Amino acid sequence: MPSYTAPVKDMQFVLHDVLDVSKSDIPGYAELESDFTNAVLEEAGKLTGDILAPLNAVGDQEGCRLENGIVYTPTGFKEAFEQVKEGGWTGLDMPEEYGGQNMPYVLGTAVGEMFSGSNQAFTMYQGLTHGAASAILAHGSEEQKNTYLPKMVSCEWTGTMNLTEPHCGTDLGLMRTKAEPQDDGTYKVSGQKIFISAGDHDMSENVIHLVLAKVPGGPEGIKGVSLFIVPKFIVNEDGTPGQRNGVSVGNIEKKMGIHGNSTCVLNYDEATGYLIGDLNKGMRAMFTMMNEARLGVGMQGLAQAEAAYQNAVIYAKERLQGRDVTGTKNPDGPADPLIVHPDIRRSLMDQKSFVEGARAFILWGATLIDQAHRSGDKDADGLISLLTPVIKGFLTDEGYDMTVKAQQVYGGHGYIEEHGMSQFTRDARIAMIYEGANGVQALDLVGRKLAQDGGKHVMAFFDLVKNFCKENGEDEAMADFIGPLKAASKDLQAAGMYFMQNGMKNPNHALSGSNDFMHLFGHVCLGLMWAKMAKAATSALANGTSDAAFYETKLATGRYYMARRLPATGMHLARIQTGADTVMALDAEAF
């Protein structure tokens, strides 16, 4: 069975050496001193390593089952969920007035990686609830907040988001679910929703569905979509669950991965719903949840790559296979361990440099969210809006690739279920699809986010990179990082310039290069993160440290990324600059 160890030390390095969170002027950050965050992360690490990780394989093997209208979760899930609730982990970064602990989002993100890395399917139950609660917090009435949030923050009640229907996924304007207004101000919601993660289960006494639907007579397409709260059980005046609402589980989807999560087909038959936010403004309210979810999904890509990498390292050190071409390293054994071979090292370094760079990227992104929400910083909000499709798309594409590389280290043993490596790959695969497939993320980045606010935010990103390079350009210790980062940033700017010059004439020139642009942007972001981590590591070594090996390893890993991974920006730029002609050359009938 695979193991999982929470990467507390690396998280602490990013939080304090790189981001220096406790010295930030963001409200609440002064509390994030090293001893405090270490205590929180260590405690979360124990829970995820000892309780959740062993249930990961159980959930994968058993899955969920639907019997007589009741959804049952895998063995041990219910008991583990109680422990998570008792520890207050579900409300770590939620407002105190609703029972949360009001910790900054950045700390919740670090803890969230541990939960996802140890058991992604399990963690989705509380993750979806957090997103639904955030949408109610941002758009609900005071009555709605008081009715639902205390129980959702504690996860006594869980939550879902209902968008997709059998005939519409990305194009939500095609949805058919209807909400008929009633004289008492409620609505009768009817229709079918599919792919509803955590749609129903036996771990909470109520499930609060957020459902997109159309009110008859409203505008056509996406402009006529509204958002409704549709609880599984109608809430009584005293706050307790009352009569069963008109929502039922039609089926549990059979999936490639995340078997421990109950992905449901939900049927709404004149279910009582309550409008949240303004009529026909449902997408605005839902995107509060979607944007949070997209960052969380990006984190899932990182988390699965981290878990898979940990196990690949253990196997590479233990598995004896072949001899080192430069000389025997294990003379007392019949062969040397896998880790002596350069191609295995290449694979492990790809994985290691990705997960550590991605972790810094995610946590930096979380600080931007805190800066936007806690300080009202519109520039930070604009920058994280620009980076959201990169975090979601790039980190999940790359995270999946890293789980495949980890599986490959095992050879044939990675393909059979005994070692459990296939689960990381299967679980990671969904992250590239849900909360907006990665192709859509790329289109959003190029089609909307680049030009947002007149291109202000992408220019701010370029300035951020340029200023960092200028400040550290004369430091010899940073030479291996500044040069490659400058070159990669120039590739990104050249790609943006190509879109400006050619995209207006033919939008396909931009859209056919959108996936490459997303990956190019992602590599530049990780290059920036590695440069920042290198500066922190160099400073720690110069000032004297009792753990020189940790910082020297960090520098060596960063140099690998800058030398072996970051040059991919040149390839992506070359593809972008070929335009749409080869992409669109064939008529549809020729395929």
Coordinates of C-alpha atoms in Angstrom, one line a residue:
M1 CA 0.0 0.0 0.0
P2 CA 1.4 3.5 -0.8
S3 CA 2.3 5.8 2.0
Y4 CA 2.0 9.5 2.4
T5 CA 4.1 11.9 4.5
A6 CA 2.9 15.5 4.7
P7 CA 5.7 17.8 3.3
V8 CA 5.6 20.1 6.3
K9 CA 9.3 21.2 6.1
D10 CA 8.9 22.3 2.5
M11 CA 5.7 24.1 3.2
Q12 CA 7.4 26.0 6.1
F13 CA 10.2 26.9 3.7
V14 CA 7.8 28.5 1.2
L15 CA 5.6 30.2 3.8
H16 CA 8.5 31.7 5.8
D17 CA 11.7 31.7 3.8
V18 CA 10.2 32.6 0.5
L19 CA 6.9 34.4 1.2
D20 CA 7.8 35.7 4.7
V21 CA 4.1 35.6 5.6
S22 CA 4.3 36.7 9.2
K23 CA 5.8 40.0 8.1
S24 CA 3.1 40.8 5.6
D25 CA 0.7 43.6 6.2
I26 CA -2.3 41.5 5.1
P27 CA -4.7 41.4 8.0
G28 CA -4.3 38.1 10.0
Y29 CA -0.9 37.3 8.7
A30 CA 0.9 38.6 11.8
E31 CA -0.4 35.4 13.5
L32 CA 1.3 33.2 11.0
E33 CA 4.6 32.9 12.9
S34 CA 6.7 29.9 12.1
D35 CA 5.9 28.1 15.4
F36 CA 2.2 28.5 14.9
T37 CA 2.0 27.4 11.3
N38 CA 4.4 24.5 12.1
A39 CA 2.0 23.3 14.9
V40 CA -1.0 23.5 12.6
L41 CA 0.7 21.7 9.7
E42 CA 2.2 19.0 11.9
E43 CA -1.2 18.3 13.4
A44 CA -2.8 18.2 9.9
G45 CA 0.1 15.9 8.8
K46 CA -0.7 13.4 11.5
L47 CA -4.4 13.3 10.6
T48 CA -3.7 12.9 6.9
G49 CA -0.9 10.4 7.3
D50 CA -2.4 8.2 10.0
I51 CA -6.1 8.4 9.2
L52 CA -6.8 9.5 5.7
A53 CA -4.0 8.0 3.7
P54 CA -4.7 4.4 4.7
L55 CA -8.3 4.9 3.6
N56 CA -7.3 6.1 0.1
A57 CA -6.9 2.5 -1.2
V58 CA -10.0 1.4 0.6
G59 CA -12.1 4.1 -1.1
D60 CA -10.6 3.2 -4.5
Q61 CA -11.3 -0.5 -4.1
E62 CA -14.8 -0.3 -2.5
G63 CA -16.2 2.9 -4.1
C64 CA -19.6 4.2 -3.1
R65 CA -22.9 2.3 -3.5
L66 CA -26.5 3.2 -3.9
E67 CA -29.0 1.0 -2.1
N68 CA -32.7 1.9 -1.8
G69 CA -32.1 5.5 -2.5
I70 CA -29.3 5.8 0.1
V71 CA -25.7 6.4 -0.8
Y72 CA -23.1 4.6 1.3
T73 CA -19.5 5.8 1.4
P74 CA -16.5 3.3 1.7
T75 CA -15.6 1.6 5.0
G76 CA -14.0 4.0 7.5
F77 CA -15.0 7.2 5.7
K78 CA -17.8 8.2 8.1
E79 CA -15.6 7.7 11.1
A80 CA -12.7 9.7 9.6
F81 CA -15.1 12.5 8.6
E82 CA -16.2 12.8 12.2
Q83 CA -12.5 13.2 13.2
V84 CA -12.0 15.8 10.6
K85 CA -15.1 17.7 11.8
E86 CA -14.1 17.4 15.5
G87 CA -10.7 18.9 14.7
G88 CA -12.3 22.0 13.2
W89 CA -10.4 21.4 9.9
T90 CA -13.5 22.1 7.8
G91 CA -13.8 25.7 8.9
L92 CA -10.1 26.6 9.2
D93 CA -10.3 29.7 7.0
M94 CA -14.1 30.4 7.3
P95 CA -15.5 33.4 9.4
E96 CA -15.7 33.0 13.1
E97 CA -19.3 34.3 13.2
Y98 CA -20.4 31.1 11.5
G99 CA -18.1 28.8 13.5
G100 CA -14.9 29.0 11.5
Q101 CA -11.4 29.9 12.7
N102 CA -10.9 32.8 10.3
M103 CA -7.4 31.7 9.4
P104 CA -5.9 33.1 6.2
Y105 CA -6.6 31.3 3.0
V106 CA -2.9 30.6 2.5
L107 CA -2.8 28.4 5.6
G108 CA -6.0 26.6 4.5
T109 CA -4.4 26.0 1.2
A110 CA -1.3 24.4 2.7
V111 CA -3.5 22.1 4.9
G112 CA -5.7 21.4 1.9
E113 CA -2.7 20.0 -0.1
M114 CA -2.1 17.5 2.7
F115 CA -5.8 16.4 2.7
S116 CA -5.8 16.1 -1.1
G117 CA -2.5 14.3 -1.2
S118 CA -3.5 11.8 1.3
N119 CA -7.0 11.1 0.0
Q120 CA -8.4 13.2 -2.8
A121 CA -11.8 11.4 -3.0
F122 CA -12.5 11.8 0.7
T123 CA -11.3 15.5 0.8
M124 CA -13.7 16.4 -2.0
Y125 CA -16.7 16.1 0.4
Q126 CA -15.4 19.0 2.6
G127 CA -13.9 20.8 -0.4
L128 CA -17.2 21.1 -2.2
T129 CA -18.9 22.2 1.0
H130 CA -16.3 24.9 1.4
G131 CA -17.0 26.2 -2.1
A132 CA -20.7 26.1 -1.7
A133 CA -20.4 27.9 1.7
S134 CA -18.2 30.6 0.1
A135 CA -20.9 31.2 -2.6
I136 CA -23.6 31.6 0.0
L137 CA -21.3 33.9 2.1
A138 CA -20.6 36.1 -0.9
H139 CA -24.1 36.2 -2.4
G140 CA -26.7 34.9 0.1
S141 CA -29.1 36.9 2.2
E142 CA -28.5 37.3 5.9
E143 CA -31.3 34.8 6.5
Q144 CA -29.6 32.3 4.1
K145 CA -26.2 32.8 5.7
N146 CA -27.6 32.2 9.2
T147 CA -29.6 29.2 8.1
Y148 CA -27.0 27.3 6.2
L149 CA -23.5 28.5 7.0
P150 CA -23.0 27.4 10.6
K151 CA -23.9 23.8 9.7
M152 CA -21.9 23.9 6.5
V153 CA -18.8 25.3 8.1
S154 CA -18.8 22.5 10.6
C155 CA -19.7 20.0 7.8
E156 CA -22.7 18.8 9.8
W157 CA -24.3 19.6 6.5
T158 CA -22.3 19.3 3.3
G159 CA -22.7 21.2 0.0
T160 CA -22.5 20.6 -3.8
M161 CA -22.4 22.6 -7.0
N162 CA -24.9 21.6 -9.8
L163 CA -24.0 22.8 -13.3
T164 CA -23.7 20.0 -15.8
E165 CA -26.6 18.3 -17.6
P166 CA -26.5 15.4 -20.0
H167 CA -26.6 17.6 -23.0
C168 CA -24.5 20.6 -21.8
G169 CA -21.2 21.0 -19.9
T170 CA -19.2 24.0 -20.9
D171 CA -22.1 25.7 -22.7
L172 CA -24.3 26.2 -19.8
G173 CA -26.7 28.4 -21.8
L174 CA -28.1 25.2 -23.2
M175 CA -29.4 23.9 -19.8
R176 CA -32.9 22.8 -19.4
T177 CA -33.4 22.7 -15.7
K178 CA -36.3 25.0 -14.8
A179 CA -37.2 26.9 -11.7
E180 CA -40.9 27.9 -11.5
P181 CA -41.7 30.8 -9.2
Q182 CA -44.2 30.2 -6.4
D183 CA -46.5 32.6 -4.5
D184 CA -44.4 32.2 -1.3
G185 CA -41.2 33.4 -3.0
T186 CA -39.7 29.9 -3.4
Y187 CA -39.2 28.1 -6.7
K188 CA -40.0 24.6 -7.9
V189 CA -36.8 23.2 -9.5
S190 CA -37.1 20.4 -12.0
G191 CA -34.5 18.8 -14.2
Q192 CA -31.5 16.5 -14.1
K193 CA -27.9 17.3 -13.2
I194 CA -25.0 14.9 -13.8
F195 CA -21.4 14.5 -12.5
I196 CA -22.3 16.0 -9.1
S197 CA -19.3 15.3 -6.9
A198 CA -20.3 14.5 -3.3
G199 CA -23.9 14.6 -4.6
D200 CA -25.3 12.5 -1.7
H201 CA -23.8 10.3 1.0
D202 CA -24.2 9.0 4.6
M203 CA -21.7 11.3 6.3
S204 CA -23.9 14.4 7.0
E205 CA -27.5 14.9 8.0
N206 CA -28.3 17.2 5.1
V207 CA -26.8 18.1 1.7
I208 CA -27.2 21.7 0.5
H209 CA -27.2 21.8 -3.3
L210 CA -26.5 24.9 -5.3
V211 CA -28.3 24.5 -8.5
L212 CA -28.2 26.5 -11.7
A213 CA -31.6 26.7 -13.4
K214 CA -33.6 28.9 -15.7
V215 CA -36.7 30.8 -14.7
P216 CA -39.4 30.8 -17.5
G217 CA -39.6 34.0 -19.3
G218 CA -36.0 35.1 -18.6
P219 CA -33.4 36.0 -21.2
E220 CA -32.1 33.4 -23.6
G221 CA -28.8 31.5 -23.1
I222 CA -26.4 32.0 -20.2
K223 CA -28.0 35.4 -19.4
G224 CA -31.1 33.7 -18.2
V225 CA -29.5 31.4 -15.6
S226 CA -30.1 31.8 -11.9
L227 CA -28.7 30.1 -8.8
F228 CA -30.8 28.3 -6.2
I229 CA -30.2 26.7 -2.8
V230 CA -32.0 23.3 -2.9
P231 CA -31.5 21.4 0.3
K232 CA -31.9 17.6 0.4
F233 CA -34.1 18.1 3.5
I234 CA -36.1 21.3 3.9
V235 CA -34.8 23.2 6.9
N236 CA -37.4 23.7 9.7
E237 CA -37.8 27.1 11.5
D238 CA -35.8 25.7 14.4
G239 CA -32.9 25.0 12.0
T240 CA -33.3 21.2 12.0
P241 CA -33.7 19.1 8.8
G242 CA -37.3 18.6 8.0
Q243 CA -39.2 16.9 5.2
R244 CA -37.4 15.3 2.3
N245 CA -37.1 17.6 -0.7
G246 CA -37.9 16.6 -4.3
V247 CA -34.3 15.6 -5.1
S248 CA -33.1 12.0 -5.5
V249 CA -30.1 10.1 -6.7
G250 CA -30.7 8.5 -10.1
N251 CA -27.3 6.8 -10.2
I252 CA -23.7 6.8 -9.0
E253 CA -21.3 7.4 -11.9
K254 CA -18.8 4.7 -12.6
K255 CA -15.5 6.5 -13.0
M256 CA -11.9 6.1 -13.9
G257 CA -10.8 7.3 -10.5
I258 CA -11.8 9.1 -7.3
H259 CA -14.0 6.1 -6.6
G260 CA -14.4 7.0 -2.9
N261 CA -16.4 10.1 -3.9
S262 CA -20.0 9.7 -4.7
T263 CA -20.4 11.4 -8.1
C264 CA -24.1 11.4 -8.6
V265 CA -26.8 11.8 -11.2
L266 CA -29.4 14.0 -9.4
N267 CA -33.0 14.2 -10.4
Y268 CA -35.0 17.3 -9.3
D269 CA -38.8 16.9 -9.4
E270 CA -40.4 20.2 -8.3
A271 CA -37.9 20.4 -5.5
T272 CA -38.2 23.5 -3.3
G273 CA -35.5 26.0 -4.1
Y274 CA -34.5 29.4 -2.8
L275 CA -33.0 32.1 -5.1
I276 CA -29.5 33.1 -4.1
G277 CA -28.3 36.4 -5.4
D278 CA -30.1 38.3 -8.2
L279 CA -32.4 36.7 -10.7
N280 CA -30.7 35.8 -14.0
K281 CA -27.3 36.5 -12.4
G282 CA -26.6 32.9 -11.4
M283 CA -23.2 32.6 -13.2
R284 CA -21.8 35.5 -11.2
A285 CA -22.7 33.8 -8.0
M286 CA -21.6 30.4 -9.2
F287 CA -18.2 31.7 -10.3
T288 CA -17.4 32.6 -6.7
M289 CA -17.5 28.9 -6.1
M290 CA -15.9 28.0 -9.5
N291 CA -12.9 30.2 -9.1
E292 CA -12.2 28.8 -5.6
A293 CA -12.7 25.3 -6.9
R294 CA -10.3 25.9 -9.8
L295 CA -7.5 26.8 -7.4
G296 CA -8.4 23.8 -5.3
V297 CA -8.2 21.6 -8.4
G298 CA -4.8 23.0 -9.4
M299 CA -3.7 22.0 -5.9
Q300 CA -5.0 18.5 -6.5
G301 CA -2.7 18.2 -9.5
L302 CA 0.2 19.1 -7.2
A303 CA -1.0 16.9 -4.4
Q304 CA -1.3 13.7 -6.5
A305 CA 2.1 14.4 -8.0
E306 CA 3.6 14.8 -4.6
A307 CA 2.1 11.6 -3.2
A308 CA 3.1 9.6 -6.3
Y309 CA 6.6 11.1 -6.2
Q310 CA 7.1 10.1 -2.5
N311 CA 6.4 6.5 -3.3
A312 CA 8.5 6.5 -6.5
V313 CA 11.5 7.7 -4.5
I314 CA 11.1 4.9 -1.9
Y315 CA 10.8 2.3 -4.7
A316 CA 13.8 3.7 -6.6
K317 CA 15.9 3.4 -3.5
E318 CA 14.8 -0.1 -2.6
R319 CA 14.4 -1.9 -6.0
L320 CA 17.6 -3.5 -7.2
Q321 CA 17.9 -3.6 -10.9
G322 CA 21.1 -3.4 -13.1
R323 CA 24.5 -2.0 -12.3
D324 CA 25.6 1.7 -12.3
V325 CA 27.6 2.2 -15.6
T326 CA 30.1 4.3 -13.7
G327 CA 30.8 1.6 -11.1
T328 CA 29.0 -0.7 -8.7
K329 CA 27.2 1.1 -5.9
N330 CA 25.9 -2.0 -4.1
P331 CA 28.7 -4.6 -4.1
D332 CA 27.1 -6.8 -1.5
G333 CA 23.9 -7.2 -3.6
P334 CA 23.1 -8.8 -6.9
A335 CA 22.3 -5.4 -8.5
D336 CA 22.3 -1.6 -7.7
P337 CA 19.2 0.3 -6.7
L338 CA 17.2 1.9 -9.5
I339 CA 18.0 5.4 -8.3
V340 CA 21.6 5.1 -9.5
H341 CA 20.5 5.2 -13.2
P342 CA 20.5 8.6 -14.9
D343 CA 17.1 8.1 -16.6
I344 CA 15.5 7.3 -13.2
R345 CA 17.2 10.4 -11.8
R346 CA 15.8 12.4 -14.7
S347 CA 12.3 11.2 -14.0
L348 CA 12.6 11.9 -10.3
M349 CA 14.1 15.3 -10.8
D350 CA 11.2 16.2 -13.2
Q351 CA 8.8 15.2 -10.4
K352 CA 10.7 16.9 -7.6
S353 CA 11.3 20.1 -9.4
F354 CA 7.6 20.3 -10.4
V355 CA 6.0 19.6 -7.0
E356 CA 8.3 22.0 -5.2
G357 CA 7.8 24.8 -7.8
A358 CA 4.1 24.2 -8.0
R359 CA 3.7 24.3 -4.2
A360 CA 5.4 27.7 -4.1
F361 CA 3.1 28.9 -7.0
I362 CA -0.1 27.7 -5.3
L363 CA 0.9 29.3 -1.9
W364 CA 1.8 32.5 -3.6
G365 CA -1.5 32.5 -5.4
A366 CA -3.2 32.0 -2.0
T367 CA -1.5 35.1 -0.6
L368 CA -2.9 37.1 -3.6
I369 CA -6.4 35.8 -2.7
D370 CA -5.9 36.9 0.9
Q371 CA -4.5 40.3 -0.3
A372 CA -7.6 40.7 -2.5
H373 CA -10.2 39.6 0.1
R374 CA -8.6 40.8 3.4
S375 CA -7.1 44.0 2.1
G376 CA -9.5 44.9 -0.7
D377 CA -6.5 45.0 -3.1
K378 CA -8.0 45.2 -6.6
D379 CA -4.6 44.7 -8.3
A380 CA -4.1 41.5 -6.4
D381 CA -7.6 40.4 -7.4
G382 CA -6.8 41.1 -11.0
L383 CA -3.5 39.2 -10.9
I384 CA -5.0 36.1 -9.3
S385 CA -7.8 36.2 -11.8
L386 CA -5.2 36.1 -14.6
L387 CA -3.3 33.3 -13.0
T388 CA -6.3 31.1 -12.1
P389 CA -6.5 29.3 -15.4
V390 CA -2.8 28.8 -15.4
I391 CA -2.9 27.3 -11.9
K392 CA -5.8 25.1 -12.8
G393 CA -4.7 24.1 -16.3
F394 CA -1.0 23.9 -16.1
L395 CA -0.7 22.3 -12.7
T396 CA -3.2 19.6 -13.4
D397 CA -1.7 18.8 -16.9
E398 CA 1.8 18.6 -15.4
G399 CA 0.6 16.9 -12.2
Y400 CA -1.0 14.1 -14.2
D401 CA 2.2 13.7 -16.2
M402 CA 4.2 13.5 -13.0
T403 CA 2.0 10.7 -11.6
V404 CA 2.7 8.8 -14.9
K405 CA 6.4 9.3 -14.5
A406 CA 6.2 8.0 -10.9
Q407 CA 4.2 5.0 -12.1
Q408 CA 6.9 4.4 -14.8
V409 CA 9.6 4.2 -12.1
Y410 CA 7.9 1.0 -10.9
G411 CA 7.9 -0.6 -14.4
G412 CA 5.4 -3.4 -14.6
H413 CA 4.8 -3.2 -10.9
G414 CA 3.4 0.3 -11.4
Y415 CA 0.7 -1.1 -13.8
I416 CA -0.7 -3.7 -11.4
E417 CA -2.8 -2.7 -8.5
E418 CA -0.7 -4.3 -5.8
H419 CA 1.6 -1.2 -5.4
G420 CA -1.3 1.2 -5.8
M421 CA 0.5 3.6 -8.2
S422 CA -2.2 3.5 -10.8
Q423 CA -4.6 5.1 -8.3
F424 CA -2.6 8.3 -8.3
T425 CA -2.7 8.5 -12.1
R426 CA -6.4 7.7 -12.2
D427 CA -7.3 10.1 -9.5
A428 CA -5.2 12.9 -11.0
R429 CA -6.8 12.5 -14.4
I430 CA -10.1 14.1 -13.4
A431 CA -8.4 17.3 -12.3
M432 CA -7.7 18.0 -16.0
I433 CA -11.4 17.8 -16.8
Y434 CA -13.7 19.1 -14.0
E435 CA -14.2 22.7 -13.0
G436 CA -13.7 23.6 -16.6
A437 CA -11.7 21.3 -18.9
N438 CA -8.1 22.5 -19.4
G439 CA -8.7 23.4 -23.0
V440 CA -11.4 25.8 -21.7
Q441 CA -9.0 27.2 -19.2
A442 CA -6.5 28.0 -22.0
L443 CA -9.3 29.7 -24.0
D444 CA -10.3 31.7 -21.0
L445 CA -6.7 32.8 -20.4
V446 CA -6.1 33.9 -24.0
G447 CA -9.6 35.0 -24.9
R448 CA -10.5 36.9 -21.8
K449 CA -7.8 37.2 -19.1
L450 CA -5.0 38.6 -21.2
A451 CA -7.1 41.6 -22.3
Q452 CA -8.8 42.1 -18.9
D453 CA -8.7 45.7 -17.7
G454 CA -6.8 46.7 -20.8
G455 CA -4.0 44.1 -20.3
K456 CA -3.1 45.7 -17.0
H457 CA -2.6 42.5 -15.1
V458 CA -0.4 40.6 -17.5
M459 CA 1.7 43.8 -17.7
A460 CA 1.9 43.8 -14.0
F461 CA 3.1 40.2 -14.1
F462 CA 5.8 41.1 -16.6
D463 CA 6.9 44.0 -14.4
L464 CA 7.1 41.7 -11.4
V465 CA 9.4 39.3 -13.3
K466 CA 11.5 42.2 -14.7
N467 CA 11.9 43.9 -11.4
F468 CA 13.0 40.6 -9.7
C469 CA 15.6 40.0 -12.4
K470 CA 16.8 43.6 -12.2
E471 CA 17.2 43.4 -8.4
N472 CA 19.1 40.1 -8.5
G473 CA 20.9 40.4 -11.8
E474 CA 24.3 41.3 -10.3
D475 CA 24.2 38.5 -7.8
E476 CA 26.6 35.8 -9.1
A477 CA 24.9 33.2 -6.9
M478 CA 21.7 33.8 -8.8
A479 CA 23.1 33.6 -12.3
D480 CA 21.8 30.1 -13.0
F481 CA 18.3 31.4 -12.3
I482 CA 18.1 35.0 -13.6
G483 CA 19.3 34.3 -17.2
P484 CA 16.8 31.4 -17.9
L485 CA 14.0 33.4 -16.2
K486 CA 14.7 36.4 -18.4
A487 CA 14.7 34.2 -21.6
A488 CA 11.5 32.5 -20.6
S489 CA 9.7 35.8 -19.9
K490 CA 10.8 37.1 -23.3
D491 CA 9.2 34.0 -24.9
L492 CA 6.0 34.7 -23.0
Q493 CA 6.0 38.4 -24.1
A494 CA 6.7 37.3 -27.7
A495 CA 3.7 35.0 -27.6
G496 CA 1.5 37.7 -26.3
M497 CA 2.7 40.0 -29.0
Y498 CA 2.0 37.4 -31.7
F499 CA -1.6 37.2 -30.4
M500 CA -2.0 41.0 -30.5
Q501 CA -0.6 41.2 -34.1
N502 CA -2.5 38.2 -35.5
G503 CA -5.4 37.4 -33.3
M504 CA -7.5 40.4 -34.4
K505 CA -7.2 39.4 -38.0
N506 CA -8.0 35.8 -37.4
P507 CA -9.0 34.7 -33.8
N508 CA -8.1 31.1 -34.7
H509 CA -4.4 32.2 -34.7
A510 CA -4.8 33.0 -31.0
L511 CA -7.1 30.2 -30.0
S512 CA -5.0 27.4 -31.7
G513 CA -2.1 28.5 -29.6
S514 CA -4.0 28.9 -26.3
N515 CA -2.9 25.6 -24.8
D516 CA 0.7 26.2 -25.6
F517 CA 0.4 29.7 -24.1
M518 CA -1.1 28.4 -20.9
H519 CA 1.9 26.0 -20.6
L520 CA 4.4 28.6 -21.5
F521 CA 2.9 30.9 -18.9
G522 CA 2.9 28.1 -16.3
H523 CA 6.6 27.4 -16.9
V524 CA 7.4 31.1 -16.5
C525 CA 5.5 31.1 -13.2
L526 CA 7.4 28.1 -11.9
G527 CA 10.6 29.7 -13.1
L528 CA 9.8 32.8 -11.1
M529 CA 9.0 30.6 -8.1
W530 CA 12.3 28.7 -8.4
A531 CA 14.2 32.0 -8.7
K532 CA 12.5 33.3 -5.5
M533 CA 13.3 30.0 -3.7
A534 CA 16.9 30.1 -4.9
K535 CA 17.2 33.6 -3.4
A536 CA 15.8 32.4 -0.1
A537 CA 18.1 29.4 0.0
T538 CA 21.2 31.4 -1.0
S539 CA 20.4 33.9 1.8
A540 CA 19.9 31.1 4.4
L541 CA 23.3 29.6 3.4
A542 CA 25.0 33.0 3.5
N543 CA 23.6 33.8 6.9
G544 CA 24.6 30.4 8.4
T545 CA 22.1 27.6 8.9
S546 CA 22.1 24.3 10.8
D547 CA 20.5 22.6 7.9
A548 CA 22.7 23.5 4.9
A549 CA 21.9 20.2 3.1
F550 CA 18.2 21.2 2.8
Y551 CA 19.0 24.6 1.2
E552 CA 21.8 23.1 -1.1
T553 CA 19.3 20.5 -2.2
K554 CA 16.8 23.2 -2.9
L555 CA 19.3 25.1 -5.1
A556 CA 20.3 21.9 -7.0
T557 CA 16.6 21.1 -7.7
G558 CA 16.0 24.7 -8.9
R559 CA 19.0 24.6 -11.2
Y560 CA 17.5 21.4 -12.7
Y561 CA 14.2 23.1 -13.4
M562 CA 15.8 26.2 -15.0
A563 CA 18.2 24.1 -17.1
R564 CA 16.0 21.2 -18.1
R565 CA 12.3 22.2 -17.8
L566 CA 12.1 25.9 -18.3
P567 CA 13.5 25.8 -21.9
A568 CA 10.1 24.3 -22.9
T569 CA 9.0 27.9 -23.3
G570 CA 10.9 28.1 -26.6
M571 CA 9.1 25.1 -27.9
H572 CA 5.7 26.5 -26.9
L573 CA 6.5 29.8 -28.5
A574 CA 7.5 28.1 -31.8
R575 CA 4.2 26.3 -31.9
I576 CA 2.2 29.4 -31.2
Q577 CA 4.0 31.3 -34.0
T578 CA 3.0 28.7 -36.6
G579 CA -0.6 30.1 -36.2
A580 CA -3.8 28.3 -37.1
D581 CA -3.1 27.2 -40.6
T582 CA -1.9 23.7 -39.9
V583 CA -4.4 23.3 -37.1
M584 CA -7.4 24.1 -39.2
A585 CA -6.1 22.8 -42.5
L586 CA -8.5 19.8 -42.8
D587 CA -12.2 20.0 -43.4
A588 CA -14.3 18.4 -40.7
E589 CA -15.2 15.6 -43.2
A590 CA -11.5 14.7 -43.5
F591 CA -11.2 13.5 -39.9

